[in-house]
Structures are given as structure tokens and as C-alpha cells.
Tab-separated table of C-alpha atoms and ligand atoms in Angstrom:
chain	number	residue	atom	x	y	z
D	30	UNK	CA	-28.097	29.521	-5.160
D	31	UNK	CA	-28.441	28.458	-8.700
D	32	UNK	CA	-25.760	26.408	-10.263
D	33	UNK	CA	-24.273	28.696	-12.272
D	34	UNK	CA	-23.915	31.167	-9.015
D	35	UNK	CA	-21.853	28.828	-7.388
D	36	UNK	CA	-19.726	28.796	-10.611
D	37	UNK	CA	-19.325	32.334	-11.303
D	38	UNK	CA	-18.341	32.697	-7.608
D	39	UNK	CA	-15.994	30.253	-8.004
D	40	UNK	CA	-14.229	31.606	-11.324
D	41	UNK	CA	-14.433	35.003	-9.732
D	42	UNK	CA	-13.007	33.920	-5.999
D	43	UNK	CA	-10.178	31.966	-8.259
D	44	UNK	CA	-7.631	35.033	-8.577
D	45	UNK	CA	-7.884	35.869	-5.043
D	46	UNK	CA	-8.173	33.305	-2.778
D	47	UNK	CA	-8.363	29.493	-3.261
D	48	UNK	CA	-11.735	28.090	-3.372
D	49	UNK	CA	-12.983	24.322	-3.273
D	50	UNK	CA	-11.500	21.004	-2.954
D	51	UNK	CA	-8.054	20.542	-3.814
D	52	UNK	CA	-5.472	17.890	-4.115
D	53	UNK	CA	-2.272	18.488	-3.059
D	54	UNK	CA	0.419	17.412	-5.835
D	55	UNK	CA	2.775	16.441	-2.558
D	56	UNK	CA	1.031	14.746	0.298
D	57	UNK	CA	-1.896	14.115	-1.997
D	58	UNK	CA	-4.649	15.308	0.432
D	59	UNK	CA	-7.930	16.276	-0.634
D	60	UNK	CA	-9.108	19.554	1.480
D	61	UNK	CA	-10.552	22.548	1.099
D	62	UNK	CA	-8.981	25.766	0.486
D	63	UNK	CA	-10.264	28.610	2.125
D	64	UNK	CA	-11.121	26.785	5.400
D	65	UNK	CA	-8.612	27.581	8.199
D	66	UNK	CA	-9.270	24.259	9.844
D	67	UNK	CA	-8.626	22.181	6.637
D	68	UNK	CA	-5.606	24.045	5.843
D	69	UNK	CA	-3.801	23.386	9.149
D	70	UNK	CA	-4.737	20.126	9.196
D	71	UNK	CA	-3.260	20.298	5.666
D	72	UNK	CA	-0.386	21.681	6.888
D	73	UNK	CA	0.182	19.197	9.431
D	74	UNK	CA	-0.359	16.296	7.891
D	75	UNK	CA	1.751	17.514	4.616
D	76	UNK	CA	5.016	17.879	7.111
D	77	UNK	CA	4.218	14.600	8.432
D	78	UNK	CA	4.226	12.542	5.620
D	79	UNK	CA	6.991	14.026	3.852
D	80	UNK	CA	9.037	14.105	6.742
D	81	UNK	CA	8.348	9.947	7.119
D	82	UNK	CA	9.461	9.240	3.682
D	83	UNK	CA	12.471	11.210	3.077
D	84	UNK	CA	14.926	9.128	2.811
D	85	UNK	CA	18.207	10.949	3.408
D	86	UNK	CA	20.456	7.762	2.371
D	87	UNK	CA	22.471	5.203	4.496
D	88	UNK	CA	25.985	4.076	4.690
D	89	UNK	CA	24.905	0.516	4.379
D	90	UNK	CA	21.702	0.054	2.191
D	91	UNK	CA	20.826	-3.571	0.987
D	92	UNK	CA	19.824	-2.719	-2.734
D	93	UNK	CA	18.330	-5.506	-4.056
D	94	UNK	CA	17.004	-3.984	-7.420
D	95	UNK	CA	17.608	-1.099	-8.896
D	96	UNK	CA	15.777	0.834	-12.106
D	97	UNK	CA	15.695	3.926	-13.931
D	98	UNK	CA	13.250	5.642	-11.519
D	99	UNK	CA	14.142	4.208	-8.074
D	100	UNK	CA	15.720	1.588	-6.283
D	101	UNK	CA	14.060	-1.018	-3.897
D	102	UNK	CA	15.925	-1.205	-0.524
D	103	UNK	CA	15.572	-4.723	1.993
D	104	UNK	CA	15.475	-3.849	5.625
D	105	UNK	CA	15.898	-6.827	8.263
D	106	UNK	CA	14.769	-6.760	11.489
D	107	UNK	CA	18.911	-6.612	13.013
D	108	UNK	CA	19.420	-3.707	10.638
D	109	UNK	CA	20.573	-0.391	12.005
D	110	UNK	CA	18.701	1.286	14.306
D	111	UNK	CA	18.131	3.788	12.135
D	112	UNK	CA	17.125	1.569	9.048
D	113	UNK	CA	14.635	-0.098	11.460
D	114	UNK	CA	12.642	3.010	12.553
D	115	UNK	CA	12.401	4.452	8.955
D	116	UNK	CA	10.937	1.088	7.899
D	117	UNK	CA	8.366	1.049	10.522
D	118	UNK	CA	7.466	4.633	10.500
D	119	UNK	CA	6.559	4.094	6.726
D	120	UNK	CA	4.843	0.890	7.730
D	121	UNK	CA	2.513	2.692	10.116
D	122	UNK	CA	1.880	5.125	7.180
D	123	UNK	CA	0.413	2.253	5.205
D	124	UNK	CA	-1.098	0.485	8.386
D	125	UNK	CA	-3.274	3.932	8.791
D	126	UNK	CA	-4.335	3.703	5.018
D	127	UNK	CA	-5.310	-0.168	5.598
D	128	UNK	CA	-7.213	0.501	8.687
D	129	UNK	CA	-6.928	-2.310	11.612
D	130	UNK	CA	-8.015	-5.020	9.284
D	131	UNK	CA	-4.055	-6.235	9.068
D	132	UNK	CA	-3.776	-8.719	11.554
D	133	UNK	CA	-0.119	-8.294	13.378
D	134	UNK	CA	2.928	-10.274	11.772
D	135	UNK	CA	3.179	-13.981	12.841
D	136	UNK	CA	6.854	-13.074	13.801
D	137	UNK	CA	8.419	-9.499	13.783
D	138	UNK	CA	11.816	-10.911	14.359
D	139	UNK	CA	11.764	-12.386	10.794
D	140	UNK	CA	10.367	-10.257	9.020
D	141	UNK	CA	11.999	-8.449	5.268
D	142	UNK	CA	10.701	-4.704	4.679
D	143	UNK	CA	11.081	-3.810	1.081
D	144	UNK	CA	10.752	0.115	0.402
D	145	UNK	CA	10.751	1.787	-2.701
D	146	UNK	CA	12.673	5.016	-2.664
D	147	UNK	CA	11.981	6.940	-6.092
D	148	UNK	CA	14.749	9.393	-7.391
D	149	UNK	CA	13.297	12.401	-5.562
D	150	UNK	CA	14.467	10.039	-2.629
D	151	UNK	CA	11.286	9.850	-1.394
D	152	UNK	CA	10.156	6.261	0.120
D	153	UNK	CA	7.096	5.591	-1.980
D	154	UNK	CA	6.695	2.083	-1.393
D	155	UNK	CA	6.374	-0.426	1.100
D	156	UNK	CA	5.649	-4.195	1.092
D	157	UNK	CA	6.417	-6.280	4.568
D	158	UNK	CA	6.642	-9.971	3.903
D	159	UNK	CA	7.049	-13.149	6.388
D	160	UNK	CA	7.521	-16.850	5.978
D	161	UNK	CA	4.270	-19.141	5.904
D	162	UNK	CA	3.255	-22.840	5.006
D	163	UNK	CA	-0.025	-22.364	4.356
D	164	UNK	CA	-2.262	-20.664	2.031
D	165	UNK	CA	-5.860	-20.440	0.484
D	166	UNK	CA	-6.852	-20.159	-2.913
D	167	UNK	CA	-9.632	-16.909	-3.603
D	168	UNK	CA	-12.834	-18.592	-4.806
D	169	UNK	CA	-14.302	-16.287	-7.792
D	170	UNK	CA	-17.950	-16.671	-6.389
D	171	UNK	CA	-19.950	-14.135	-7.112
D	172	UNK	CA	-21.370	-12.634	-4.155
D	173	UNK	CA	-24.749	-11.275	-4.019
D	174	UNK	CA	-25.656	-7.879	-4.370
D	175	UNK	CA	-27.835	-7.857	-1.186
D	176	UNK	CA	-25.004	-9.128	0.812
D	177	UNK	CA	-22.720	-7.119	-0.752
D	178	UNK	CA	-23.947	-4.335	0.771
D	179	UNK	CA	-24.614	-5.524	3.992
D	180	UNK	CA	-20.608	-6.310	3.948
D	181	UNK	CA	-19.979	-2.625	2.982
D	182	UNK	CA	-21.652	-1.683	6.145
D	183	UNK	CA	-19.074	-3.758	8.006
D	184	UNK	CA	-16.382	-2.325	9.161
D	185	UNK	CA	-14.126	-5.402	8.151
D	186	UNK	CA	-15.125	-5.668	4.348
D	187	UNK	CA	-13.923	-8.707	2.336
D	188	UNK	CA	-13.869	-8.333	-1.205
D	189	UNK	CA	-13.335	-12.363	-1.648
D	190	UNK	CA	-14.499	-16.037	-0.420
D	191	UNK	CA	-11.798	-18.647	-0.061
D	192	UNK	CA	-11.300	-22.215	-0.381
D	193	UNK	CA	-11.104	-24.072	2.914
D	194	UNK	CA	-8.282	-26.237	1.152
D	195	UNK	CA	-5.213	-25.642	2.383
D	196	UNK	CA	-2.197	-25.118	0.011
D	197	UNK	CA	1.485	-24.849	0.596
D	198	UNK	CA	3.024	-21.611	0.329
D	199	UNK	CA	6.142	-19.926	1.077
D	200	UNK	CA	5.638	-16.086	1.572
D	201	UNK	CA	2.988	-14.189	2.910
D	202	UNK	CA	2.556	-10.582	1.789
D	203	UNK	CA	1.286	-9.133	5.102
D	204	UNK	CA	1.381	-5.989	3.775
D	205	UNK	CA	1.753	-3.909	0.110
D	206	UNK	CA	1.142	-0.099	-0.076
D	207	UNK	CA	2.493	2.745	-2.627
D	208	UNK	CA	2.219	6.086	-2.041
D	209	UNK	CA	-1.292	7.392	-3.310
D	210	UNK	CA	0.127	9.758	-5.642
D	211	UNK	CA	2.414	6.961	-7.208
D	212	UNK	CA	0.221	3.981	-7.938
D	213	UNK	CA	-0.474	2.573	-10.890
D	214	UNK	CA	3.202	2.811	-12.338
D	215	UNK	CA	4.139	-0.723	-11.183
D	216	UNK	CA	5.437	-0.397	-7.954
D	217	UNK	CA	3.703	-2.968	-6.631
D	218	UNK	CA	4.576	-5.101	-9.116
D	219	UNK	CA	8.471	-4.458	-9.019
D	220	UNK	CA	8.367	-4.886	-5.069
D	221	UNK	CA	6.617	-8.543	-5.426
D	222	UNK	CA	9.140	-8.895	-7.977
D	223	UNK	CA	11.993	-8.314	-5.893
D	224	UNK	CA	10.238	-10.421	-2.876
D	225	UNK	CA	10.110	-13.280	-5.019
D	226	UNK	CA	13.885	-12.964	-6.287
D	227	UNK	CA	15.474	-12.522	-2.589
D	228	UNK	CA	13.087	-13.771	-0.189
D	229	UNK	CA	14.749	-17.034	-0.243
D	230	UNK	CA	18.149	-17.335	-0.858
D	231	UNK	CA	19.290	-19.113	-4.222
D	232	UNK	CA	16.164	-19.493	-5.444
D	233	UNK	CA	13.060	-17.849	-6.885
D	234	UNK	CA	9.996	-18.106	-6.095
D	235	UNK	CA	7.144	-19.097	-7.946
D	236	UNK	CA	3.591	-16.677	-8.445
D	237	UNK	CA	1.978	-19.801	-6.009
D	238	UNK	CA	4.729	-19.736	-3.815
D	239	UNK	CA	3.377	-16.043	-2.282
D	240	UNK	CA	-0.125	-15.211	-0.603
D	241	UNK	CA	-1.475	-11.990	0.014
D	242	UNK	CA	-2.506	-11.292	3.816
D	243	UNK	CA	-6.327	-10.864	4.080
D	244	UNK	CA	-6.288	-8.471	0.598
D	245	UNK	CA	-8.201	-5.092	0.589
D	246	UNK	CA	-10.361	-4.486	-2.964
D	247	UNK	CA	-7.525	-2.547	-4.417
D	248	UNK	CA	-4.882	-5.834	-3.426
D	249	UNK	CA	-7.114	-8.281	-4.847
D	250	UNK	CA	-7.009	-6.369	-8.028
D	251	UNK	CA	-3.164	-5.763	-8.095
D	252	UNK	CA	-2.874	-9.688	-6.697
D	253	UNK	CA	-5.167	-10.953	-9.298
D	254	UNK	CA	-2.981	-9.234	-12.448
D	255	UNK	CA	-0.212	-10.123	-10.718
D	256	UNK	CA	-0.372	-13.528	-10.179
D	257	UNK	CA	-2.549	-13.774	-13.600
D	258	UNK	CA	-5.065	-15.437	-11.823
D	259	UNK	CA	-8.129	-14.468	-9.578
D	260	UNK	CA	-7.530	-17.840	-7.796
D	261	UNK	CA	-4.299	-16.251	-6.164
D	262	UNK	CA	-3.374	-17.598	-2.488
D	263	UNK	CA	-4.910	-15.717	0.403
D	264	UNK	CA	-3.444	-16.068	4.482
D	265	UNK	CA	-4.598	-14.856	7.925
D	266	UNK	CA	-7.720	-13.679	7.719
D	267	UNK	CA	-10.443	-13.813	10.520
D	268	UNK	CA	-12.743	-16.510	8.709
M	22	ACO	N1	-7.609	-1.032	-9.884
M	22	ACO	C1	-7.505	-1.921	-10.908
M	22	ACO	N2	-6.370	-2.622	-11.194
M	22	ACO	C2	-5.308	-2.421	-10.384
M	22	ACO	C3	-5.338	-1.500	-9.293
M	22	ACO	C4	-6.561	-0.799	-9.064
M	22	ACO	N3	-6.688	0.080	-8.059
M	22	ACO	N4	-4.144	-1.501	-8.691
M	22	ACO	C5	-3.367	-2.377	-9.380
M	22	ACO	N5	-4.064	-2.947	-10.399
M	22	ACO	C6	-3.600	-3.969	-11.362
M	22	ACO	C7	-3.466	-3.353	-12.739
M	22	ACO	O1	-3.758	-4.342	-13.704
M	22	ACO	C8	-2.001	-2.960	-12.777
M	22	ACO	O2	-1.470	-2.908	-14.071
M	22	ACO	P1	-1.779	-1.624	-15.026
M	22	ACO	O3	-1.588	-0.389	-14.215
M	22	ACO	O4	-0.774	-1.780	-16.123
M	22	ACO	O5	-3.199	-1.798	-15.480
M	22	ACO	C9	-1.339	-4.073	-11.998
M	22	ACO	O6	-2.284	-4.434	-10.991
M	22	ACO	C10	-0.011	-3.676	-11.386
M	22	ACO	O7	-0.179	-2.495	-10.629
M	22	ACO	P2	1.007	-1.669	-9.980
M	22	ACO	O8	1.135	-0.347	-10.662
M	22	ACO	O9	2.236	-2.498	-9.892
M	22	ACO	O10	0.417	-1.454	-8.496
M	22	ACO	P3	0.560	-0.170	-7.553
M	22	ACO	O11	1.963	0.270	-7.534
M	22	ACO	O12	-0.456	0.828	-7.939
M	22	ACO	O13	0.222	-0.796	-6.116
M	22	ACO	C11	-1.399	-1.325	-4.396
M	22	ACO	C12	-0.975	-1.517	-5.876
M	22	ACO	C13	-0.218	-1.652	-3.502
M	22	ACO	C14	-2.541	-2.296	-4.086
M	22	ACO	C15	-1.850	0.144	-4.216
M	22	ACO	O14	-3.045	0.357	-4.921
M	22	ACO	C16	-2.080	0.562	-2.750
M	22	ACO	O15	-1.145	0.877	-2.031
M	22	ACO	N6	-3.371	0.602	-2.289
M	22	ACO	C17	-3.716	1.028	-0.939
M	22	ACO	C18	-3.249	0.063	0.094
M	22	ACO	C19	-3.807	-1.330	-0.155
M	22	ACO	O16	-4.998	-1.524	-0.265
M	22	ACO	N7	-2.892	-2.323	-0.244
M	22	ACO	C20	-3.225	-3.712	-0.448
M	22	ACO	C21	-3.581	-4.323	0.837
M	22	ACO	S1	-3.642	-6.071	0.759
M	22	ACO	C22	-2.178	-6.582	1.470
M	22	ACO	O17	-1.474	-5.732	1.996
M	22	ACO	C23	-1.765	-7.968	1.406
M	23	ZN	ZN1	0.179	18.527	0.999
């Protein structure tokens, strides 16, 4: 079929019934309308994630900053019950989107869950981080094309070398995810933010005080504005 077929059929299947890939402006899945099977998996997957970050409200929520289109909430590990389960539910939603490179938390008991909940009250963003002492700065070699790709092929892709020098650091950033449909309007950046101004009592942490755990391509670009360096500290990979 000739090009211009396909997008005649296209303008002419439009009033009736969808036709061809489509985002959805909720869940933010690509699929394709028309197709049964993509649509219920649609459908499931829609519920799913908008049923994990809903965020109905609690009676006790640890605010720690608020802003014009959301506040970030801190949940620790003796929390509520309920508090607890939201915060790992939306963890595992951005433990899917990482894959299994994120190695497990050195220590679950102390870890701080920040979430962003937006004013739809919708939990949009989610950045787990832990105390460490040690750290590694990224090494801005440039890596060669041919073994860039053999990397890609790998399932566990680094996007970075690191020093073998070990540096002192405070808090790890084991994990950062925002809500596909929400990036890019400084989420990240006002959940690192808040990390740095509460992770420690009384004091505030520096931009080489925090390390990123084993970043994915799109971390070491947000860590790399963030920290204004592409030097920033790195922690627990599998060297
Ligand atoms: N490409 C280029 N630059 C980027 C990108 C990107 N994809 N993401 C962030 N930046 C840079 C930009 O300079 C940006 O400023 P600008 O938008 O004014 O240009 C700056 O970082 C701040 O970005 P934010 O808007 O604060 O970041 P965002 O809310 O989009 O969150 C995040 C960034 C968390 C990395 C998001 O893209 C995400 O969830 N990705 C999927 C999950 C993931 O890979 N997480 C990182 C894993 S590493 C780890 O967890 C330690
Ligand atoms: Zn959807």
C-alpha cells in the first residue's frame, strides 16, 4: 500500500474508530487503538497505575516542602501502616521503569521515601534515599563508539566510568523517578532539594554530600545539571 493509502485510511478511519498509536494523556501508555488486546491491556494497566498513586490524604503527613503545584511528603520506615504500603507500591512503580539494575537498599529499616503528590493529588514522584560513607566521582571519559554498542546490547547498560577513588559522602539516592507524563518540570530537582534540607537534621547538605545509586542515562543527565557537574558522586554499582 502506497504511503498516501495508509494516510487516507487513516484520516478516513479517524471519525469512526480510533486508529494508530496513541498516548494516553493519564497513564501515559503508548498502544494502539483499534486492537482489542492493546486496549485491555490499556485498560488494565491505566486502573493500575492510577489506582497506586492516588493519594487520598492522611491524618498525619510529614510535609517537608510545600509549592504552588504540589507538596513533597517524607515517609519513614515506622510510619503508618498505611503510609508505608503507599510508599512502596509507588516504589515498585519506579523499580519496574528502572528494570532490576537497582541493587536492593543497604538497610530498609532506615530508609526516607520522599513522594511528590501534585494538586490533582496524584503521587507523581518518588525518590528513596539511605545513609552512605562512600562515594565515586563519574569520570567524563569518552567511551568508544564500538563499545558503546556492545554495552547497549547488555542488559545492564552503564552510561558512565568512575573513579576508583573513594570519596566521603553522606546520602545515597538509591532511587529518583517522576511520573512519565510529569518530567521535565523540576520534580526531580525539588525532591533532591528537599533530601538535602531534611535528610540530616539541623543541617544541609552539600551537592557532594549526595551520590546517585548506579544512575540510568536519563539520572546521569538530571544528576549532572543538578549537581552542576558531570563529575557528580556515583554508589553501589556492580563494577
Ligand atoms: N534529558 C536531558 N536533561 C535532563 C533530563 C533528560 N531526560 N532529565 C533531566 N534533565 C536535566 C535538565 O537540565 C533539567 O532541567 P531543564 O528541564 O530546565 O532543562 C534538569 O535535569 C532538572 O530536571 P527535572 O525536571 O527536575 O527532572 P525530572 O523531574 O524530569 O526527573 C528523572 C528526572 C527522575 C531522571 C526522570 O527523568 C525519571 O524518572 N526517569 C526515569 C527513571 C530514571 O531513570 N531515574 C533515574 C535513575 S538513577 C537513580 O535512581 C539514582
Ligand atoms: Zn491510560
Amino acid at each position: 500500500m502506497a504511503l498516501l493509502d495508509i494516510f487516507r485510511l487513516r484520516r478516513e478511519d479517524a471519525g469512526q474508530k480510533h486508529f494508530g498509536a496513541i498516548v494516553c494523556k493519564s497513564c501515559g501508555m503508548i498502544y494502539t487503538a483499534g486492537s482489542t488486546e492493546d486496549e485491555f491491556q490499556h485498560k488494565q494497566y491505566h486502573r493500575s497505575l492510577l489506582d497506586k498513586i492516588k493519594f487520598v490524604g492522611w491524618k498525619k503527613e510529614r510535609v517537608v516542602a510545600e509549592y504552588w503545584d504540589g507538596k513533597i511528603i517524607l515517609v519513614l520506615p515506622d510510619d503508618p501502616k498505611y503510609a508505608v504500603k503507599k510508599a512502596d507500591e509507588v516504589r515498585q512503580l519506579a523499580d519496574n521503569e528502572l528494570g532490576f539494575k537497582q541493587v536492593s537498599l543497604s538497610c530498609p529499616s532506615r530508609s526516607k521515601t520522599y513522594l511528590f503528590v501534585n494538586s490533582e493529588k496524584k503521587i507523581v514522584g518518588c525518590l528513596v534515599a539511605e545513609q552512605i560513607k562512600l562515594a565515586f566521582q563519574v569520570l567524563d571519559e569518552p567511551v568508544e563508539q564500538e563499545e558503546l554498542k556492545k554495552h547497549e546490547l547488555l542488559e545492564h547498560y552503564r552510561a558512565w566510568c568512575c573513579s576508583t577513588k573513594p570519596e566521603n559522602a553522606i546520602c545515597g539516592i538509591s532511587r529518583i523517578w517522576v511520573f512519565s507524563l510529569m518530567r521535565r518540570k523540576g520534580i526531580g530537582r525539588r525532591m533532591v532539594d528537599a533530601v538535602r534540607n531534611t535528610f540530616m537534621y539541623g543541617c544541609r547538605l552539600t551537592k557532594e554530600e549526595i551520590a546517585f545509586s548506579d544512575p540510568t542515562p536519563d539520572g546521569k543527565l538530571f544528576a549532572s545539571n543538578y549537581c552542576e557537574t558531570p563529575a557528580f558522586l556515583v554508589y553501589n554499582f556492580i563494577s
